[in-house]
Short mmCIF file of C-alpha atoms in Angstrom, two decimals:
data_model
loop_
_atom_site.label_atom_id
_atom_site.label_comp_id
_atom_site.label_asym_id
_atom_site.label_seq_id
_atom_site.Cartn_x
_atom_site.Cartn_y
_atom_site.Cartn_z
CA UNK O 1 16.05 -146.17 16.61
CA UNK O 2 12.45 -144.89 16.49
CA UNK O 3 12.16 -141.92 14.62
CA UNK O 4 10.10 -140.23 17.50
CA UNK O 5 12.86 -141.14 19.87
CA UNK O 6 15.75 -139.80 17.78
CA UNK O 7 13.24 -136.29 17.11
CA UNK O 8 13.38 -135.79 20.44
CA UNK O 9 16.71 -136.77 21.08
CA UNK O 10 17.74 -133.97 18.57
CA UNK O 11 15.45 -131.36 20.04
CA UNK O 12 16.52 -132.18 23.53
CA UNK O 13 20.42 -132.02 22.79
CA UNK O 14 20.09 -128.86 20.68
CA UNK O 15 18.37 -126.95 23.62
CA UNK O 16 21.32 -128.85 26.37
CA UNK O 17 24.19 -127.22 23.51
CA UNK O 18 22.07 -123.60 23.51
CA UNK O 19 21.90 -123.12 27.10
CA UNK O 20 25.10 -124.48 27.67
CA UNK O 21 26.76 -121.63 25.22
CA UNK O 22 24.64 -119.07 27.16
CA UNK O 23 26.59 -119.67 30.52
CA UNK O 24 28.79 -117.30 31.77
CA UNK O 25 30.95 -120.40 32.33
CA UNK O 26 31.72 -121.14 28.45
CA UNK O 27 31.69 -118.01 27.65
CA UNK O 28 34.38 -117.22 29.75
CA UNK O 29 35.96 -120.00 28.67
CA UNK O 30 35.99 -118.86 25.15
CA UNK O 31 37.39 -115.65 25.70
CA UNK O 32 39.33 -115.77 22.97
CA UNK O 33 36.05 -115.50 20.71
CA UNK O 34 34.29 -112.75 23.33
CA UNK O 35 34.17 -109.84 20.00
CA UNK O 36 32.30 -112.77 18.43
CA UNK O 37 30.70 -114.67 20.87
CA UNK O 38 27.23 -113.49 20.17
CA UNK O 39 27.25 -113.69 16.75
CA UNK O 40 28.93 -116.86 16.44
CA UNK O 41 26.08 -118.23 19.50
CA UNK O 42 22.90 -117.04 17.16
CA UNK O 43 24.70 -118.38 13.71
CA UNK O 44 24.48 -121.51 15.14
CA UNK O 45 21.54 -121.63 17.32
CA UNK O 46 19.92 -120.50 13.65
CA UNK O 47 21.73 -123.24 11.60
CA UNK O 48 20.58 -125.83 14.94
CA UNK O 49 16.81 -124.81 14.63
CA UNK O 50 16.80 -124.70 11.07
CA UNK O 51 18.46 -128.59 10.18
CA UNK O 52 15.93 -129.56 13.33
CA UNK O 53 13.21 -128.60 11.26
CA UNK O 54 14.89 -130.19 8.07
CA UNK O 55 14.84 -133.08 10.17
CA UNK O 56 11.07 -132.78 11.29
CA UNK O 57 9.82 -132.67 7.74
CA UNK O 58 11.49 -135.88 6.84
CA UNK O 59 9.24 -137.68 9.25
CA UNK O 60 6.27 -138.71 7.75
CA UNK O 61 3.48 -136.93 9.45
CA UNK O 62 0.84 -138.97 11.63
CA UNK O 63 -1.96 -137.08 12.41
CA UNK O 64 -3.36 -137.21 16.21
CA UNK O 65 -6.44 -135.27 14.75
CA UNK O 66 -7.84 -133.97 11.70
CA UNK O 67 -6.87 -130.72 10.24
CA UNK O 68 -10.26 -128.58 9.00
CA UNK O 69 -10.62 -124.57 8.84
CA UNK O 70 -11.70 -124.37 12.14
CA UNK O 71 -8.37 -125.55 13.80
CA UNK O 72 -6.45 -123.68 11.08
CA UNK O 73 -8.29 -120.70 12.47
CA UNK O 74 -7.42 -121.81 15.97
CA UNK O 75 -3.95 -122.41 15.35
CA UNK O 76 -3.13 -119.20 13.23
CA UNK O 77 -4.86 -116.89 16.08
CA UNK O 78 -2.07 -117.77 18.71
CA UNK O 79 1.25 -118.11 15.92
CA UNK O 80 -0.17 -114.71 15.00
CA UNK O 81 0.19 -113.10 18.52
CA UNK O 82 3.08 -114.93 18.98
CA UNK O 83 4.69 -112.81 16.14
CA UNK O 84 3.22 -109.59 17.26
CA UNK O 85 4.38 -109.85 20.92
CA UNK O 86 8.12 -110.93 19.74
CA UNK O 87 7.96 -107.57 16.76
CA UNK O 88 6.51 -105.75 19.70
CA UNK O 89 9.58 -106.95 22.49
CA UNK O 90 12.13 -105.94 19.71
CA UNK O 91 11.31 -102.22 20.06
CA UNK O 92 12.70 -102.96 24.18
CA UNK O 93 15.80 -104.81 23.21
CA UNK O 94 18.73 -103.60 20.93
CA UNK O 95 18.52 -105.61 17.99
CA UNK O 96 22.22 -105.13 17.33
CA UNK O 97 22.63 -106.12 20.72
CA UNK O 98 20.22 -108.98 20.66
CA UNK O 99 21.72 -110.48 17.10
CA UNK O 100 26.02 -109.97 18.88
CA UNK O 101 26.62 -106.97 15.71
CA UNK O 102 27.27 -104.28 18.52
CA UNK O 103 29.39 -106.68 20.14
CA UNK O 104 31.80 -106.09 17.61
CA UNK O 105 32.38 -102.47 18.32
CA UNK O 106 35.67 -101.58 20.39
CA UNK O 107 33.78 -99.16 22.49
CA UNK O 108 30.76 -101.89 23.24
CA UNK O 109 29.35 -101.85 26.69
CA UNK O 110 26.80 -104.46 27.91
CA UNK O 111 23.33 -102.89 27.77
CA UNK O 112 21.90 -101.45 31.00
CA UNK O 113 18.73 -103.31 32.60
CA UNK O 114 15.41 -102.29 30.60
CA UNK O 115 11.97 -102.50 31.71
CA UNK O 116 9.77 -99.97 29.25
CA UNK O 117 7.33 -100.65 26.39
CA UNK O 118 6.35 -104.39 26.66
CA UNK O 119 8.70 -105.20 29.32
CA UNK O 120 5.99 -102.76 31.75
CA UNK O 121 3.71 -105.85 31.24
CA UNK O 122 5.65 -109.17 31.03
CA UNK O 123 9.35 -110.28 31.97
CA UNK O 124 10.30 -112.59 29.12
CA UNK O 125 7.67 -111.49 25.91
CA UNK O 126 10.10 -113.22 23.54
CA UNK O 127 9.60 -116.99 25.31
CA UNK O 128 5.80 -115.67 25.35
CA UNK O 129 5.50 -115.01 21.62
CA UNK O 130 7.67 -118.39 20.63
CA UNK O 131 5.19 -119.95 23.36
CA UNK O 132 2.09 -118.72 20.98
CA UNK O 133 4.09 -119.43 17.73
CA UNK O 134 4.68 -123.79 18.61
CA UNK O 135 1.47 -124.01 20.53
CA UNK O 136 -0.46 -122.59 17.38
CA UNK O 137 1.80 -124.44 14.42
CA UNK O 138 0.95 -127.30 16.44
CA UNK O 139 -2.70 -126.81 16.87
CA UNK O 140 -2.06 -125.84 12.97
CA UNK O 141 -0.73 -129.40 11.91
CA UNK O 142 -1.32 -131.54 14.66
CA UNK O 143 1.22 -133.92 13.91
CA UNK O 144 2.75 -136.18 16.32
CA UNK O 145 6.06 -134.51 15.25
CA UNK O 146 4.93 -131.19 16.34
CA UNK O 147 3.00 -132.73 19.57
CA UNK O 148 7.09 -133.71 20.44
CA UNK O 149 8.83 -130.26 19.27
CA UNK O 150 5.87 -128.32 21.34
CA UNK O 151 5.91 -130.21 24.37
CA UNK O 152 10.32 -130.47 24.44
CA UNK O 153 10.27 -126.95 23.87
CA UNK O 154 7.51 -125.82 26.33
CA UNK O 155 9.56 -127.82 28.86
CA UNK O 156 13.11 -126.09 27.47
CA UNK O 157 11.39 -122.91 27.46
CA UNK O 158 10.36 -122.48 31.40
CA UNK O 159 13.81 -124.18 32.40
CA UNK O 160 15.31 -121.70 30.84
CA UNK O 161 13.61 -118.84 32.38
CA UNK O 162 14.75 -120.14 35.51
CA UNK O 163 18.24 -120.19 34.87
CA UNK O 164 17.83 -116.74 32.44
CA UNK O 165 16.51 -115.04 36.19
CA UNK O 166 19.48 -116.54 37.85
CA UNK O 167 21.79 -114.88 35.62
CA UNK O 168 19.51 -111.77 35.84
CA UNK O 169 19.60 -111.20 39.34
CA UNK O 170 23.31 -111.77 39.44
CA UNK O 171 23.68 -108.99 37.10
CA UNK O 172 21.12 -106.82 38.42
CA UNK O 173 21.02 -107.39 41.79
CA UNK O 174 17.13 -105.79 43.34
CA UNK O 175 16.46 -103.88 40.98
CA UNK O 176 15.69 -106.83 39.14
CA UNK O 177 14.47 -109.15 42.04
CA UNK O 178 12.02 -105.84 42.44
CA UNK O 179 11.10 -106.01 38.89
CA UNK O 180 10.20 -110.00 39.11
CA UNK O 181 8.08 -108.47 42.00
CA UNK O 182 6.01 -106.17 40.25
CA UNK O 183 5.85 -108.24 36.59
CA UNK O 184 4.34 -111.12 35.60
CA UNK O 185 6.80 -113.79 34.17
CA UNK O 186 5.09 -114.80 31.25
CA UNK O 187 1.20 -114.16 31.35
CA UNK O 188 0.78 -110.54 31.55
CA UNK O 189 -2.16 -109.17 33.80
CA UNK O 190 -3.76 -107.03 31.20
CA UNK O 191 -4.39 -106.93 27.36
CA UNK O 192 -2.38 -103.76 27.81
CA UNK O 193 0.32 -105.81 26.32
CA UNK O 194 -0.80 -105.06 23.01
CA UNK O 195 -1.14 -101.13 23.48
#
């Protein structure tokens, strides 16, 4: 099998297996593990992305353009914001919540809907800032490689936001169908993003 064809193979069934654990359907389904569920789902979504990459830098890399300063430049400007917007959306979120450790409390209850600090200016920062981080590695090492993980993942990534809303609304009912309203899904209106 072509090793292009297998790369994306790979990258398509590991996002298929990460959504799939983020339904409300297997998760009820593996009830038994619900203390754990979180923790277990970001071990392995961790361990997934990281022998993905393993993978990736097997492949010898062809080049669809040479590398020089100037596209370093390029490329490190948007991984750069990337990493600043997703440091910046951590300050919203729990990260206990976010990494399953709260989970593991007796007295956990699901965290209420949140809309302050960068979530004022943009409804999904973290797909934003992982947006930034492939399109810059890519423009980085433009590698045919990369070309596949960027363009598999920037197809992964606004699929699922649609089904992430979906489960959203359910759970919040208007107030979150009057939040997707008022803020931007993904390209905020302002630089006031970064204040």
């Amino acid at each position: 099998m072509n090793k292009y064809i297998l790369l994306i193979f790979c990258w398509i069934a590991y996002y298929i297996f990460h959504s799939l654990f983020a339904t409300d359907f297997l998760k009820n389904r593996l009830r038994f593990l619900k203390k754990y569920y979180r923790l277990l789902y970001n071990i392995i979504s961790v361990l997934g992305i990281l022998a993905l990459l393993l993978y990736t830098a097997t492949i010898p890399p062809e080049w669809l353009f040479s590398s020089n300063s100037v596209t370093k430049f390029f490329g490190l400007m948007p991984t750069t914001y990337g990493i600043l917007i997703i440091k910046k959306s951590f300050k919203s979120y729990s990260m206990k919540d976010f990494l399953g450790a709260a989970h593991l409390k007796s007295n956990y209850k699901e965290e209420s809907f949140v809309s302050n600090g960068i979530l004022k200016h943009i409804r999904h920062p973290l797909y934003l800032g992982t947006l930034l981080i492939i399109c810059g590695f890519f423009i980085f090492s433009p590698s045919i490689s990369n070309l596949i993980i960027m363009l598999v993942s920037i197809s992964y990534i606004f699929i699922g936001i649609y089904f992430e809303e979906k489960k959203l609304v359910n759970m919040y009912g208007k107030q979150y169908q009057d939040y997707k309203k008022e803020v931007p899904m993904i390209l905020p209106k302002s630089i006031k993003i970064f204040s």
